[in-house]
GROMACS .gro file of C-alpha atoms in nm:
model
   96
    1MET     CA    1   8.471   8.267   9.095
    2SER     CA    2   8.530   8.578   8.924
    3ARG     CA    3   8.842   8.639   8.732
    4ARG     CA    4   8.957   8.931   8.940
    5CYS     CA    5   9.287   8.976   9.150
    6GLU     CA    6   9.223   8.982   9.527
    7LEU     CA    7   9.486   9.251   9.550
    8THR     CA    8   9.500   9.469   9.321
    9GLY     CA    9   9.190   9.414   9.134
   10LYS     CA   10   9.308   9.335   8.772
   11ALA     CA   11   9.030   9.176   8.580
   12VAL     CA   12   8.928   9.042   8.241
   13LEU     CA   13   8.940   9.288   7.983
   14SER     CA   14   8.787   9.275   7.631
   15GLY     CA   15   8.940   9.370   7.270
   16HIS     CA   16   8.960   9.265   6.920
   17LEU     CA   17   9.181   8.995   6.745
   18VAL     CA   18   9.296   9.144   6.432
   19SER     CA   19   9.383   8.945   6.132
   20HIS     CA   20   9.579   9.002   5.859
   21SER     CA   21   9.328   9.147   5.636
   22ASN     CA   22   9.229   9.373   5.934
   23ARG     CA   23   8.896   9.186   6.022
   24LYS     CA   24   8.815   9.234   6.344
   25THR     CA   25   8.701   8.966   6.632
   26LYS     CA   26   8.587   8.970   6.980
   27ARG     CA   27   8.849   8.843   7.248
   28LYS     CA   28   8.955   8.837   7.601
   29PHE     CA   29   9.273   8.936   7.783
   30LEU     CA   30   9.264   8.705   8.104
   31PRO     CA   31   9.468   8.824   8.412
   32ASN     CA   32   9.735   8.569   8.493
   33LEU     CA   33   9.593   8.446   8.825
   34CYS     CA   34   9.751   8.205   9.082
   35ASN     CA   35   9.635   8.032   9.400
   36VAL     CA   36   9.932   8.118   9.630
   37THR     CA   37   9.966   8.110  10.037
   38LEU     CA   38  10.133   8.418  10.192
   39GLN     CA   39  10.267   8.454  10.544
   40SER     CA   40  10.136   8.717  10.716
   41ASP     CA   41  10.399   8.826  11.018
   42THR     CA   42  10.163   9.003  11.248
   43LEU     CA   43   9.903   8.755  11.242
   44GLN     CA   44  10.144   8.490  11.267
   45ARG     CA   45   9.959   8.267  10.999
   46SER     CA   46   9.913   8.188  10.636
   47VAL     CA   47   9.654   8.334  10.413
   48ARG     CA   48   9.540   8.167  10.064
   49LEU     CA   49   9.462   8.434   9.813
   50ARG     CA   50   9.387   8.422   9.420
   51VAL     CA   51   9.615   8.692   9.282
   52SER     CA   52   9.789   8.812   8.977
   53ALA     CA   53  10.138   8.718   8.933
   54ASN     CA   54  10.217   9.121   8.909
   55ALA     CA   55  10.050   9.136   9.209
   56LEU     CA   56  10.245   8.862   9.370
   57ARG     CA   57  10.584   9.058   9.251
   58SER     CA   58  10.441   9.381   9.391
   59VAL     CA   59  10.420   9.197   9.741
   60GLU     CA   60  10.769   9.081   9.717
   61HIS     CA   61  10.847   9.446   9.645
   62ARG     CA   62  10.698   9.606   9.886
   63GLY     CA   63  10.844   9.368  10.170
   64GLY     CA   64  10.526   9.116  10.217
   65LEU     CA   65  10.196   9.088  10.284
   66ASP     CA   66  10.145   9.288  10.595
   67ALA     CA   67  10.307   9.610  10.408
   68PHE     CA   68  10.152   9.553  10.079
   69LEU     CA   69   9.772   9.589  10.243
   70ALA     CA   70   9.909   9.869  10.489
   71LYS     CA   71   9.970  10.081  10.141
   72ALA     CA   72   9.682   9.937   9.929
   73SER     CA   73   9.339  10.124   9.932
   74ASP     CA   74   9.029   9.939  10.024
   75THR     CA   75   8.844   9.988   9.687
   76GLU     CA   76   9.050   9.748   9.499
   77LEU     CA   77   9.084   9.489   9.742
   78SER     CA   78   8.829   9.180   9.768
   79SER     CA   79   8.616   9.138  10.087
   80ASN     CA   80   8.852   8.863  10.191
   81ALA     CA   81   9.150   9.085  10.147
   82ARG     CA   82   8.964   9.381  10.352
   83THR     CA   83   8.902   9.142  10.655
   84ILE     CA   84   9.281   9.048  10.673
   85LYS     CA   85   9.374   9.422  10.629
   86ARG     CA   86   9.173   9.487  10.931
   87GLU     CA   87   9.304   9.211  11.157
   88ILE     CA   88   9.641   9.345  11.082
   89GLU     CA   89   9.543   9.690  11.180
   90LYS     CA   90   9.357   9.573  11.502
   91LYS     CA   91   9.687   9.358  11.600
   92LEU     CA   92   9.925   9.644  11.549
   93ALA     CA   93   9.715   9.859  11.728
   94ALA     CA   94   9.677   9.654  12.012
   95ALA     CA   95  10.065   9.578  11.993
   96SER     CA   96  10.132   9.962  12.054
   0.00000   0.00000   0.00000
């Protein structure tokens, strides 16, 4: 499993660890990933995702998983999140 957020696309970054003597060695900056279960209001079920803590705050700020996925672009979403987004759009289209 890759170290990538399923909602925002945040991934591993690389950089340098700089010592006091200014020697540089390679290091990785890992995203703060959490396995969470989010509730979808339109689908009436829960969804398991691996998201960063930053994305979790963004989901809460936008008003839930459905609102977040409605605004999110397909390029940064994982394949699992894209299928959930399509299911939500189909359900909303059928309701209206």
